[in-house]
Amino acid sequence: MAGTVGTASAAASFASGLFPSLSSKSASVFLPPASGLSSGRKFLNKGRFQFRVSISNVVTEISPAQSQKLAASKESQRPVYPFAAIVGQDEMKLCLLLNVIDPKIGGVMIMGDRGTGKSTTVRSMVDLLPEIKVVSGDAFNSDPEDPEVQGPEVREKLMRGEELSVVFTKINMVDLPLGATEDRVCGTIDIEKALTEGVKAFEPGLLAKANRGILYVDEVNLLDDHLVDVLLDSAASGWNTVEREGISISHPARFILIGSGNPEEGELRPQLLDRFGMHAQVGTVKDAELRVKIVDERARFDRNPKEFRESYKGDQEKLQRQIASARSSLPAVTIDHDLRVKISKVCAELNVDGLRGDIVTNRAARALAALKGNDEVSAEDIATVIPNCLRHRLRKDPLESIDSGLLVIEKFYEVFT
């Protein structure tokens, strides 16, 4: 549930001040049918059977009675451990917060010992996620203003000049289980509709649900290779293309990829590791007093989750306000040209492949400055985030005993001083 990491990263010093409390059913949304087709039945047209294509499992407008039922259902769900109650693990918490502030950072890979609260911390982010504007009843959480993250039906409606119904909803967090099938992840044909109505219906998968949200993979280093290939493709392009059973559809799949795992259970493929914007290392806490505090807090939560969550309500709301403020001020945050040159020099001298390291470090430093309430990035901000942005991008030397995060910090001070 918690721990501290013996790393030279300056994340811990800042984050300890940041956390003072504890240092669907089917919907009638259709793609345009071919001429001569109607009412979901199949017709012979020029010697071939043709089908109307629809999207199923879309959230539709909710009545007041349904809204009350959903609220009651939410209350009965398994309670989530509060983010503000996580003891220690400041590096991991900071990386997660920065990705919520700027999703374009590209996610977090969390590696560490078993039982150190990796999954608990990630899932506790649910309460802190801000609201976003989405098109009502859309399966892909389409943004009504950004064509790059709009599903096919929304784009069709805009081309026809139809008015879009817009609602606000919290950013979605989707769990990708290790046993998931490729069909469930990518989406597939709705067999029931095809057999009963003659409709070639596309049933969206987890990638559609995760669009503009968070996709979390626990034990990501144990994920099957074919699912890793799917994630690589979607993470690279931001789109998911499905070509199967006569269905051809592309939809946006832009998500914050968060993974966690234990390095003793196997390494992650370098191609996938590079897709994570930041890398956080967590370890088992050694301080006896802190361990007792962690055990006591967990026992309190297990005894009465509702009361425990109430005791941290003030801290949670404070963090929510901080995140909302940082997201709104982020576009105004600037980073000096000299600092950007030095960031690139660090990456070049560490022989970091590609330019993702440069881009992510710039983005993370700006997000941290926004979280602090500053409008300009400082060298201290860069020192805090650069180990997490570059550590996993260094080429592995099997004979090297020093931690890669320390190598980054050494090079940072060499270049910046």
Short mmCIF file of C-alpha atoms in Angstrom, two decimals:
data_model
loop_
_atom_site.label_atom_id
_atom_site.label_comp_id
_atom_site.label_asym_id
_atom_site.label_seq_id
_atom_site.Cartn_x
_atom_site.Cartn_y
_atom_site.Cartn_z
CA MET A 1 0.00 0.00 0.00
CA ALA A 2 2.87 2.32 0.50
CA GLY A 3 6.60 2.63 0.50
CA THR A 4 9.47 4.89 -0.26
CA VAL A 5 12.01 4.63 -3.00
CA GLY A 6 15.72 5.17 -2.58
CA THR A 7 16.16 7.29 -5.66
CA ALA A 8 17.89 10.56 -6.35
CA SER A 9 14.70 11.90 -7.92
CA ALA A 10 13.59 15.20 -6.47
CA ALA A 11 9.97 14.07 -6.82
CA ALA A 12 9.79 12.96 -3.20
CA SER A 13 10.79 16.34 -1.79
CA PHE A 14 8.12 18.20 -3.74
CA ALA A 15 5.39 15.59 -3.39
CA SER A 16 5.79 15.42 0.39
CA GLY A 17 4.67 19.05 0.44
CA LEU A 18 1.91 18.31 -2.03
CA PHE A 19 0.27 15.72 0.27
CA PRO A 20 0.42 17.32 3.71
CA SER A 21 -2.17 15.03 5.25
CA LEU A 22 -0.06 11.91 4.97
CA SER A 23 3.78 12.56 4.09
CA SER A 24 -25.42 -0.65 -21.76
CA LYS A 25 -27.79 -1.21 -23.78
CA SER A 26 -28.39 -0.79 -27.52
CA ALA A 27 -28.98 2.69 -29.01
CA SER A 28 -30.32 3.73 -32.39
CA VAL A 29 -27.15 5.33 -33.72
CA PHE A 30 -26.48 4.22 -37.28
CA LEU A 31 -23.92 4.61 -40.00
CA PRO A 32 -25.54 5.65 -43.28
CA PRO A 33 -27.14 2.57 -44.88
CA ALA A 34 -26.53 1.63 -48.46
CA SER A 35 -29.24 2.64 -50.89
CA GLY A 36 -32.07 0.15 -51.06
CA LEU A 37 -31.68 -0.93 -47.42
CA SER A 38 -34.20 -0.34 -44.66
CA SER A 39 -35.43 -1.37 -41.21
CA GLY A 40 -32.53 -3.64 -40.27
CA ARG A 41 -33.58 -6.42 -42.71
CA LYS A 42 -31.32 -7.76 -45.43
CA PHE A 43 -32.22 -7.23 -49.06
CA LEU A 44 -30.89 -8.49 -52.32
CA ASN A 45 -29.22 -5.59 -54.10
CA LYS A 46 -27.30 -6.10 -57.32
CA GLY A 47 -26.86 -9.78 -56.55
CA ARG A 48 -25.34 -9.29 -53.07
CA PHE A 49 -26.71 -9.26 -49.55
CA GLN A 50 -26.13 -5.93 -47.83
CA PHE A 51 -26.66 -4.97 -44.23
CA ARG A 52 -27.27 -1.83 -42.30
CA VAL A 53 -24.40 -1.15 -39.87
CA SER A 54 -25.14 0.06 -36.37
CA ILE A 55 -23.28 0.60 -33.12
CA SER A 56 -24.54 -1.28 -30.08
CA ASN A 57 -23.94 -1.03 -26.33
CA VAL A 58 -24.13 2.77 -26.31
CA VAL A 59 -25.15 4.74 -23.24
CA THR A 60 -28.37 6.60 -24.04
CA GLU A 61 -30.11 9.49 -22.29
CA ILE A 62 -31.02 8.64 -18.70
CA SER A 63 -34.39 9.29 -17.09
CA PRO A 64 -34.64 10.62 -13.49
CA ALA A 65 -35.69 7.16 -12.26
CA GLN A 66 -32.71 5.55 -14.00
CA SER A 67 -30.45 8.26 -12.57
CA GLN A 68 -31.56 7.41 -9.02
CA LYS A 69 -31.02 3.72 -9.72
CA LEU A 70 -27.50 4.41 -11.00
CA ALA A 71 -26.71 6.51 -7.93
CA ALA A 72 -27.88 3.69 -5.66
CA SER A 73 -25.81 1.22 -7.68
CA LYS A 74 -22.74 3.45 -7.29
CA GLU A 75 -23.21 3.52 -3.53
CA SER A 76 -23.29 -0.28 -3.44
CA GLN A 77 -20.05 -0.61 -5.43
CA ARG A 78 -16.83 -1.67 -3.76
CA PRO A 79 -15.42 1.39 -1.92
CA VAL A 80 -12.17 2.86 -3.24
CA TYR A 81 -9.27 3.71 -0.93
CA PRO A 82 -8.80 7.52 -0.89
CA PHE A 83 -5.82 8.84 -2.84
CA ALA A 84 -4.98 11.33 -0.08
CA ALA A 85 -4.71 8.46 2.42
CA ILE A 86 -1.88 6.70 0.56
CA VAL A 87 1.20 6.91 2.79
CA GLY A 88 4.47 7.71 1.03
CA GLN A 89 4.99 6.65 -2.61
CA ASP A 90 5.32 10.33 -3.53
CA GLU A 91 7.10 9.62 -6.82
CA MET A 92 4.29 7.38 -8.07
CA LYS A 93 1.56 9.78 -6.91
CA LEU A 94 3.23 12.74 -8.58
CA CYS A 95 3.56 10.89 -11.92
CA LEU A 96 -0.14 9.98 -11.83
CA LEU A 97 -1.21 13.54 -11.02
CA LEU A 98 0.90 15.01 -13.83
CA ASN A 99 -0.74 12.65 -16.34
CA VAL A 100 -4.21 13.72 -15.22
CA ILE A 101 -3.20 17.37 -15.64
CA ASP A 102 -1.72 16.76 -19.11
CA PRO A 103 -2.89 13.46 -20.67
CA LYS A 104 -0.50 14.01 -23.61
CA ILE A 105 2.41 13.06 -21.35
CA GLY A 106 1.56 9.51 -22.30
CA GLY A 107 0.89 7.52 -19.14
CA VAL A 108 2.92 5.92 -16.35
CA MET A 109 4.68 2.61 -15.92
CA ILE A 110 4.88 1.67 -12.23
CA MET A 111 7.31 -1.06 -11.28
CA GLY A 112 8.04 -2.26 -7.77
CA ASP A 113 7.85 -4.92 -5.11
CA ARG A 114 4.64 -6.86 -4.55
CA GLY A 115 2.30 -5.48 -1.88
CA THR A 116 3.49 -1.86 -2.15
CA GLY A 117 0.12 -0.38 -3.12
CA LYS A 118 0.62 0.05 -6.87
CA SER A 119 -2.89 -1.08 -7.86
CA THR A 120 -4.49 0.58 -4.83
CA THR A 121 -2.93 3.95 -5.71
CA VAL A 122 -3.91 3.80 -9.38
CA ARG A 123 -7.52 2.84 -8.63
CA SER A 124 -7.76 5.55 -5.97
CA MET A 125 -7.35 8.11 -8.79
CA VAL A 126 -11.01 7.56 -9.74
CA ASP A 127 -12.26 10.05 -7.15
CA LEU A 128 -9.89 12.79 -8.39
CA LEU A 129 -10.57 12.59 -12.12
CA PRO A 130 -12.07 15.81 -13.53
CA GLU A 131 -15.15 16.12 -15.73
CA ILE A 132 -14.93 16.43 -19.51
CA LYS A 133 -17.42 17.45 -22.18
CA VAL A 134 -18.74 14.51 -24.25
CA VAL A 135 -21.47 13.91 -26.83
CA SER A 136 -24.48 12.35 -25.14
CA GLY A 137 -25.16 8.71 -26.04
CA ASP A 138 -21.85 8.23 -27.87
CA ALA A 139 -19.93 4.98 -27.37
CA PHE A 140 -16.54 6.65 -27.90
CA ASN A 141 -16.76 9.58 -25.44
CA SER A 142 -16.45 11.92 -28.42
CA ASP A 143 -15.38 15.53 -27.88
CA PRO A 144 -18.00 17.80 -29.51
CA GLU A 145 -15.29 20.34 -30.44
CA ASP A 146 -12.25 18.24 -31.43
CA PRO A 147 -12.60 16.18 -34.65
CA GLU A 148 -9.50 14.13 -33.72
CA VAL A 149 -11.38 12.38 -30.90
CA GLN A 150 -14.82 12.02 -32.49
CA GLY A 151 -16.43 8.70 -33.34
CA PRO A 152 -17.83 7.94 -36.83
CA GLU A 153 -21.48 8.67 -35.89
CA VAL A 154 -20.66 12.08 -34.43
CA ARG A 155 -18.70 13.06 -37.54
CA GLU A 156 -21.63 11.96 -39.71
CA LYS A 157 -24.03 14.07 -37.64
CA LEU A 158 -21.80 17.13 -37.93
CA MET A 159 -21.55 16.67 -41.71
CA ARG A 160 -25.35 16.59 -41.87
CA GLY A 161 -25.51 19.77 -39.77
CA GLU A 162 -27.27 18.11 -36.84
CA GLU A 163 -27.05 19.62 -33.37
CA LEU A 164 -25.15 17.54 -30.83
CA SER A 165 -26.44 16.91 -27.32
CA VAL A 166 -23.53 17.57 -24.92
CA VAL A 167 -23.12 16.39 -21.32
CA PHE A 168 -20.34 16.53 -18.73
CA THR A 169 -18.98 13.28 -17.36
CA LYS A 170 -15.98 12.17 -15.31
CA ILE A 171 -12.91 10.85 -17.10
CA ASN A 172 -13.34 7.11 -17.41
CA MET A 173 -10.92 4.53 -15.96
CA VAL A 174 -10.99 1.15 -17.72
CA ASP A 175 -9.30 -1.98 -16.37
CA LEU A 176 -7.75 -4.29 -18.96
CA PRO A 177 -7.63 -7.79 -17.39
CA LEU A 178 -4.85 -10.17 -18.38
CA GLY A 179 -7.37 -12.73 -19.60
CA ALA A 180 -9.19 -10.36 -21.98
CA THR A 181 -9.69 -11.52 -25.56
CA GLU A 182 -8.71 -9.46 -28.58
CA ASP A 183 -12.39 -9.17 -29.58
CA ARG A 184 -13.28 -7.67 -26.21
CA VAL A 185 -10.40 -5.20 -26.40
CA CYS A 186 -10.85 -4.03 -29.99
CA GLY A 187 -14.57 -4.57 -30.44
CA THR A 188 -16.32 -7.02 -32.74
CA ILE A 189 -19.55 -7.81 -34.54
CA ASP A 190 -22.70 -8.09 -32.42
CA ILE A 191 -23.65 -11.71 -33.17
CA GLU A 192 -27.11 -11.45 -31.56
CA LYS A 193 -28.15 -8.52 -33.74
CA ALA A 194 -26.68 -10.11 -36.83
CA LEU A 195 -28.69 -13.30 -36.30
CA THR A 196 -31.98 -11.83 -35.10
CA GLU A 197 -32.24 -8.60 -37.11
CA GLY A 198 -29.86 -9.06 -40.02
CA VAL A 199 -27.98 -5.97 -38.84
CA LYS A 200 -24.22 -5.81 -39.10
CA ALA A 201 -23.75 -4.15 -35.71
CA PHE A 202 -20.39 -3.18 -34.22
CA GLU A 203 -20.04 -3.77 -30.50
CA PRO A 204 -17.39 -1.36 -29.15
CA GLY A 205 -14.63 -2.82 -26.99
CA LEU A 206 -12.47 -1.59 -24.12
CA LEU A 207 -10.41 0.72 -26.36
CA ALA A 208 -13.59 2.59 -27.34
CA LYS A 209 -14.59 2.88 -23.69
CA ALA A 210 -11.12 4.15 -22.74
CA ASN A 211 -11.06 6.92 -25.37
CA ARG A 212 -10.25 10.25 -23.62
CA GLY A 213 -9.86 8.27 -20.39
CA ILE A 214 -7.42 5.98 -18.58
CA LEU A 215 -6.57 2.40 -19.57
CA TYR A 216 -5.05 0.53 -16.64
CA VAL A 217 -3.22 -2.79 -17.04
CA ASP A 218 -2.20 -4.50 -13.80
CA GLU A 219 0.75 -6.90 -14.16
CA VAL A 220 1.33 -5.45 -17.63
CA ASN A 221 4.57 -7.46 -18.00
CA LEU A 222 2.44 -10.64 -18.03
CA LEU A 223 0.11 -9.41 -20.81
CA ASP A 224 -0.17 -11.71 -23.85
CA ASP A 225 1.86 -10.65 -26.88
CA HIS A 226 -1.15 -10.29 -29.19
CA LEU A 227 -2.77 -7.82 -26.77
CA VAL A 228 0.52 -5.94 -26.47
CA ASP A 229 0.51 -5.59 -30.27
CA VAL A 230 -3.01 -4.13 -30.15
CA LEU A 231 -2.01 -1.63 -27.46
CA LEU A 232 1.12 -0.63 -29.39
CA ASP A 233 -0.90 0.04 -32.53
CA SER A 234 -3.55 2.12 -30.75
CA ALA A 235 -1.06 4.00 -28.58
CA ALA A 236 1.01 4.92 -31.66
CA SER A 237 -1.82 6.18 -33.86
CA GLY A 238 -4.51 7.18 -31.37
CA TRP A 239 -7.01 5.18 -33.46
CA ASN A 240 -8.34 1.65 -33.35
CA THR A 241 -9.14 0.04 -36.70
CA VAL A 242 -11.31 -3.08 -36.74
CA GLU A 243 -11.37 -5.27 -39.86
CA ARG A 244 -13.26 -8.49 -39.17
CA GLU A 245 -16.42 -10.43 -40.11
CA GLY A 246 -17.23 -7.95 -42.86
CA ILE A 247 -16.97 -4.94 -40.52
CA SER A 248 -14.60 -2.12 -41.30
CA ILE A 249 -14.57 0.71 -38.77
CA SER A 250 -12.05 3.13 -37.28
CA HIS A 251 -12.63 5.04 -34.08
CA PRO A 252 -10.47 7.26 -31.83
CA ALA A 253 -8.62 5.48 -29.01
CA ARG A 254 -6.63 8.15 -27.20
CA PHE A 255 -6.07 7.12 -23.62
CA ILE A 256 -3.65 7.54 -20.74
CA LEU A 257 -1.89 4.17 -20.53
CA ILE A 258 -1.06 3.17 -16.95
CA GLY A 259 0.65 -0.11 -16.21
CA SER A 260 1.99 -1.72 -13.07
CA GLY A 261 4.06 -4.79 -12.45
CA ASN A 262 6.71 -6.59 -10.46
CA PRO A 263 10.11 -6.72 -12.23
CA GLU A 264 10.77 -10.17 -10.71
CA GLU A 265 7.92 -11.58 -12.84
CA GLY A 266 9.49 -10.59 -16.15
CA GLU A 267 10.58 -7.63 -18.21
CA LEU A 268 8.35 -5.55 -20.46
CA ARG A 269 8.90 -5.47 -24.22
CA PRO A 270 11.02 -2.38 -25.08
CA GLN A 271 8.50 -1.24 -27.71
CA LEU A 272 5.70 -1.07 -25.15
CA LEU A 273 7.92 0.36 -22.41
CA ASP A 274 8.78 3.28 -24.69
CA ARG A 275 5.06 4.09 -25.07
CA PHE A 276 4.80 4.99 -21.39
CA GLY A 277 5.55 8.66 -20.91
CA MET A 278 6.87 8.29 -17.36
CA HIS A 279 8.32 5.50 -15.22
CA ALA A 280 7.94 5.33 -11.43
CA GLN A 281 9.78 2.92 -9.14
CA VAL A 282 8.29 1.92 -5.80
CA GLY A 283 9.84 -0.06 -2.98
CA THR A 284 8.90 -1.53 0.36
CA VAL A 285 9.00 0.93 3.24
CA LYS A 286 11.70 0.11 5.82
CA ASP A 287 10.71 2.49 8.63
CA ALA A 288 8.90 0.52 11.37
CA GLU A 289 6.76 3.47 12.56
CA LEU A 290 5.59 4.16 9.01
CA ARG A 291 4.76 0.50 8.45
CA VAL A 292 2.61 0.50 11.61
CA LYS A 293 0.83 3.64 10.38
CA ILE A 294 0.09 1.99 7.03
CA VAL A 295 -1.29 -1.14 8.70
CA ASP A 296 -3.48 0.94 11.06
CA GLU A 297 -4.88 3.03 8.19
CA ARG A 298 -5.72 -0.08 6.19
CA ALA A 299 -7.42 -1.66 9.22
CA ARG A 300 -9.52 1.49 9.68
CA PHE A 301 -10.58 1.37 6.04
CA ASP A 302 -11.49 -2.33 6.21
CA ARG A 303 -13.56 -1.79 9.38
CA ASN A 304 -15.64 1.09 8.06
CA PRO A 305 -14.83 2.21 4.49
CA LYS A 306 -17.52 4.92 4.41
CA GLU A 307 -16.34 6.57 7.63
CA PHE A 308 -12.69 6.33 6.53
CA ARG A 309 -13.46 7.98 3.19
CA GLU A 310 -15.37 10.76 4.96
CA SER A 311 -12.32 11.51 7.14
CA TYR A 312 -10.32 12.27 3.98
CA LYS A 313 -13.06 14.15 2.14
CA GLY A 314 -11.45 17.56 2.77
CA ASP A 315 -8.04 16.45 1.50
CA GLN A 316 -9.62 14.82 -1.56
CA GLU A 317 -11.57 17.97 -2.45
CA LYS A 318 -8.43 20.07 -2.05
CA LEU A 319 -6.58 17.83 -4.49
CA GLN A 320 -9.50 17.99 -6.94
CA ARG A 321 -9.38 21.80 -6.87
CA GLN A 322 -5.60 21.73 -7.40
CA ILE A 323 -5.95 19.45 -10.42
CA ALA A 324 -8.77 21.53 -11.95
CA SER A 325 -6.77 24.73 -11.47
CA ALA A 326 -3.62 23.20 -12.97
CA ARG A 327 -5.52 21.87 -16.03
CA SER A 328 -7.00 25.29 -16.72
CA SER A 329 -3.69 27.17 -16.29
CA LEU A 330 -1.52 24.65 -18.20
CA PRO A 331 -1.81 26.35 -21.65
CA ALA A 332 -0.35 29.56 -20.18
CA VAL A 333 2.73 27.88 -18.66
CA THR A 334 5.94 28.62 -20.58
CA ILE A 335 9.40 27.06 -20.59
CA ASP A 336 12.48 29.09 -21.45
CA HIS A 337 14.38 28.26 -24.66
CA ASP A 338 17.66 27.74 -22.79
CA LEU A 339 16.01 25.17 -20.51
CA ARG A 340 14.61 23.30 -23.50
CA VAL A 341 18.05 23.20 -25.10
CA LYS A 342 19.54 21.79 -21.90
CA ILE A 343 16.81 19.11 -21.69
CA SER A 344 17.65 18.00 -25.24
CA LYS A 345 21.37 18.06 -24.41
CA VAL A 346 20.78 15.70 -21.45
CA CYS A 347 18.82 13.34 -23.72
CA ALA A 348 21.50 13.45 -26.43
CA GLU A 349 24.39 12.79 -24.02
CA LEU A 350 22.50 9.86 -22.44
CA ASN A 351 22.02 8.38 -25.96
CA VAL A 352 18.24 8.30 -25.58
CA ASP A 353 16.71 6.87 -28.76
CA GLY A 354 14.17 9.07 -30.53
CA LEU A 355 12.67 12.34 -29.35
CA ARG A 356 9.95 11.07 -27.01
CA GLY A 357 12.19 11.74 -24.01
CA ASP A 358 12.57 15.42 -24.95
CA ILE A 359 8.85 15.87 -25.58
CA VAL A 360 7.69 14.10 -22.42
CA THR A 361 10.17 15.95 -20.18
CA ASN A 362 8.97 19.31 -21.53
CA ARG A 363 5.32 18.36 -21.01
CA ALA A 364 5.86 16.94 -17.51
CA ALA A 365 7.84 20.00 -16.38
CA ARG A 366 5.04 22.31 -17.59
CA ALA A 367 2.42 20.19 -15.83
CA LEU A 368 4.41 20.32 -12.59
CA ALA A 369 4.77 24.09 -12.82
CA ALA A 370 0.99 24.35 -13.34
CA LEU A 371 0.39 22.09 -10.31
CA LYS A 372 2.57 24.39 -8.22
CA GLY A 373 0.62 27.41 -9.48
CA ASN A 374 3.54 28.89 -11.45
CA ASP A 375 3.37 30.27 -14.98
CA GLU A 376 7.00 29.46 -15.86
CA VAL A 377 9.03 26.26 -15.61
CA SER A 378 12.10 26.30 -13.36
CA ALA A 379 15.21 24.11 -13.37
CA GLU A 380 13.92 22.57 -10.13
CA ASP A 381 10.75 21.42 -11.93
CA ILE A 382 12.87 19.73 -14.59
CA ALA A 383 15.08 18.06 -11.97
CA THR A 384 11.95 16.64 -10.33
CA VAL A 385 10.51 14.99 -13.44
CA ILE A 386 13.46 14.19 -15.72
CA PRO A 387 14.47 10.88 -14.00
CA ASN A 388 10.91 9.57 -14.42
CA CYS A 389 10.81 10.66 -18.07
CA LEU A 390 14.16 9.19 -19.14
CA ARG A 391 14.94 6.30 -16.78
CA HIS A 392 13.17 3.65 -18.87
CA ARG A 393 14.52 4.97 -22.18
CA LEU A 394 18.21 4.35 -21.46
CA ARG A 395 19.89 1.40 -23.12
CA LYS A 396 20.34 -1.44 -20.66
CA ASP A 397 23.86 -2.41 -19.69
CA PRO A 398 23.83 -5.83 -17.93
CA LEU A 399 27.12 -4.98 -16.19
CA GLU A 400 25.89 -1.61 -14.87
CA SER A 401 25.05 -1.69 -11.16
CA ILE A 402 23.97 1.96 -10.71
CA ASP A 403 20.26 2.81 -10.95
CA SER A 404 19.33 4.43 -14.27
CA GLY A 405 17.51 7.23 -12.43
CA LEU A 406 20.78 8.20 -10.74
CA LEU A 407 22.53 8.28 -14.11
CA VAL A 408 19.91 10.74 -15.36
CA ILE A 409 20.29 12.96 -12.30
CA GLU A 410 24.09 12.97 -12.60
CA LYS A 411 23.87 14.01 -16.23
CA PHE A 412 21.23 16.64 -15.40
CA TYR A 413 23.47 18.39 -12.88
CA GLU A 414 26.44 18.12 -15.20
CA VAL A 415 24.54 19.92 -17.99
CA PHE A 416 22.51 22.38 -15.92
CA THR A 417 25.38 23.59 -13.71
#
